[in-house]
């Protein structure tokens, strides 16, 4: 879900008052419905600089984040999102996605790809 913070940032980019764009993925173990008013994950556990960002077509952008098996060992993933900040684990969320719990046992890596299309 694209949150309200994102809509504000996009308007600010268009009027020239900011150049903020998502640069990090955040993952977490929190549950609950994704709401447009949220600015953070419910229970953030890690934040990673994006592995790649690309314009997959004229109207689409895709972000990718990767975590190795050591980073994921013992974590229970239930939520992820895009954020601008590389410090801390709260605030500045551009999106929040929830999913059924995935528990990592040390043998699995994680790759997240999030794609947006502008209509």
Tab-separated table of C-alpha atoms in Angstrom:
chain	number	residue	atom	x	y	z
A	1	UNK	CA	0.000	0.000	0.000
A	2	UNK	CA	1.272	3.453	-0.877
A	3	UNK	CA	0.882	5.568	2.249
A	4	UNK	CA	-0.113	9.240	2.640
A	5	UNK	CA	3.520	10.238	3.268
A	6	UNK	CA	4.267	9.134	-0.311
A	7	UNK	CA	1.497	11.265	-1.768
A	8	UNK	CA	2.868	14.281	0.093
A	9	UNK	CA	6.435	13.604	-1.118
A	10	UNK	CA	5.322	13.182	-4.744
A	11	UNK	CA	3.463	16.497	-4.590
A	12	UNK	CA	6.594	18.095	-3.097
A	13	UNK	CA	8.773	16.656	-5.876
A	14	UNK	CA	6.414	18.070	-8.499
A	15	UNK	CA	6.413	21.531	-6.918
A	16	UNK	CA	10.192	21.485	-6.433
A	17	UNK	CA	10.364	21.548	-2.624
A	18	UNK	CA	12.020	18.127	-2.164
A	19	UNK	CA	14.039	15.527	-4.023
A	20	UNK	CA	13.408	12.681	-1.570
A	21	UNK	CA	13.009	9.246	-3.116
A	22	UNK	CA	12.950	5.779	-1.546
A	23	UNK	CA	16.441	4.326	-1.180
A	24	UNK	CA	15.982	1.599	1.450
A	25	UNK	CA	13.838	-1.443	2.121
A	26	UNK	CA	12.730	-2.081	5.683
A	27	UNK	CA	11.513	-5.485	6.874
A	28	UNK	CA	9.643	-6.342	10.046
A	29	UNK	CA	7.719	-8.888	12.079
A	30	UNK	CA	4.636	-6.797	12.925
A	31	UNK	CA	1.138	-7.786	11.939
A	32	UNK	CA	-2.019	-5.890	11.136
A	33	UNK	CA	-3.648	-4.251	8.181
A	34	UNK	CA	-1.610	-1.800	6.123
A	35	UNK	CA	-3.080	1.695	6.521
A	36	UNK	CA	-2.474	4.821	4.425
A	37	UNK	CA	-1.762	6.802	7.614
A	38	UNK	CA	1.228	4.688	8.678
A	39	UNK	CA	4.749	6.133	8.512
A	40	UNK	CA	6.625	3.092	9.801
A	41	UNK	CA	6.399	-0.672	10.063
A	42	UNK	CA	4.638	-2.065	13.134
A	43	UNK	CA	7.725	-3.990	14.306
A	44	UNK	CA	10.775	-3.103	12.159
A	45	UNK	CA	13.713	-5.517	12.346
A	46	UNK	CA	16.148	-4.460	9.603
A	47	UNK	CA	16.792	-1.858	6.934
A	48	UNK	CA	18.888	-2.332	3.777
A	49	UNK	CA	20.043	-0.007	1.028
A	50	UNK	CA	18.330	-1.041	-2.190
A	51	UNK	CA	20.248	-3.433	-4.375
A	52	UNK	CA	18.814	-1.866	-7.523
A	53	UNK	CA	16.252	0.586	-8.842
A	54	UNK	CA	15.111	0.640	-12.450
A	55	UNK	CA	12.498	2.049	-14.751
A	56	UNK	CA	11.088	-1.148	-16.211
A	57	UNK	CA	9.037	0.829	-18.756
A	58	UNK	CA	7.952	4.408	-19.397
A	59	UNK	CA	5.398	4.337	-16.574
A	60	UNK	CA	6.903	1.825	-14.146
A	61	UNK	CA	9.639	1.761	-11.537
A	62	UNK	CA	10.953	-1.291	-9.685
A	63	UNK	CA	13.037	-1.431	-6.514
A	64	UNK	CA	14.918	-4.520	-5.305
A	65	UNK	CA	16.368	-5.388	-1.897
A	66	UNK	CA	18.430	-8.446	-0.972
A	67	UNK	CA	19.308	-10.066	2.367
A	68	UNK	CA	21.664	-13.025	2.785
A	69	UNK	CA	20.940	-16.126	4.867
A	70	UNK	CA	23.028	-14.878	7.811
A	71	UNK	CA	21.065	-11.619	8.017
A	72	UNK	CA	17.744	-13.464	7.845
A	73	UNK	CA	18.539	-16.328	10.226
A	74	UNK	CA	15.927	-16.555	12.972
A	75	UNK	CA	13.748	-13.706	11.665
A	76	UNK	CA	10.013	-13.962	11.137
A	77	UNK	CA	8.979	-11.747	8.223
A	78	UNK	CA	5.417	-10.334	8.192
A	79	UNK	CA	5.832	-6.850	6.687
A	80	UNK	CA	8.089	-4.779	4.454
A	81	UNK	CA	8.179	-1.341	2.885
A	82	UNK	CA	10.154	1.350	1.109
A	83	UNK	CA	11.707	4.238	3.016
A	84	UNK	CA	13.992	7.199	2.344
A	85	UNK	CA	16.147	7.020	5.447
A	86	UNK	CA	19.142	4.847	6.176
A	87	UNK	CA	19.207	5.637	9.886
A	88	UNK	CA	17.088	4.068	12.581
A	89	UNK	CA	14.114	1.877	11.878
A	90	UNK	CA	11.179	4.309	12.016
A	91	UNK	CA	9.518	7.003	9.912
A	92	UNK	CA	9.666	8.075	6.278
A	93	UNK	CA	7.845	5.003	4.893
A	94	UNK	CA	6.633	5.225	1.294
A	95	UNK	CA	4.832	1.867	1.339
A	96	UNK	CA	3.867	-0.986	3.641
A	97	UNK	CA	3.050	-4.538	2.585
A	98	UNK	CA	1.904	-7.303	4.924
A	99	UNK	CA	2.078	-11.042	4.304
A	100	UNK	CA	1.668	-14.356	6.128
A	101	UNK	CA	4.592	-15.138	8.452
A	102	UNK	CA	7.738	-16.506	6.832
A	103	UNK	CA	10.263	-17.799	9.380
A	104	UNK	CA	13.879	-17.959	8.214
A	105	UNK	CA	16.018	-20.845	9.508
A	106	UNK	CA	19.475	-19.704	8.379
A	107	UNK	CA	19.417	-21.518	5.049
A	108	UNK	CA	17.214	-19.033	3.164
A	109	UNK	CA	17.968	-15.680	1.579
A	110	UNK	CA	15.410	-12.940	0.894
A	111	UNK	CA	14.862	-10.846	-2.211
A	112	UNK	CA	12.057	-8.285	-2.357
A	113	UNK	CA	10.982	-6.554	-5.538
A	114	UNK	CA	8.385	-3.806	-5.401
A	115	UNK	CA	7.051	-2.336	-8.625
A	116	UNK	CA	4.832	0.714	-9.066
A	117	UNK	CA	3.000	1.749	-12.220
A	118	UNK	CA	1.835	5.312	-12.796
A	119	UNK	CA	-1.588	5.600	-14.393
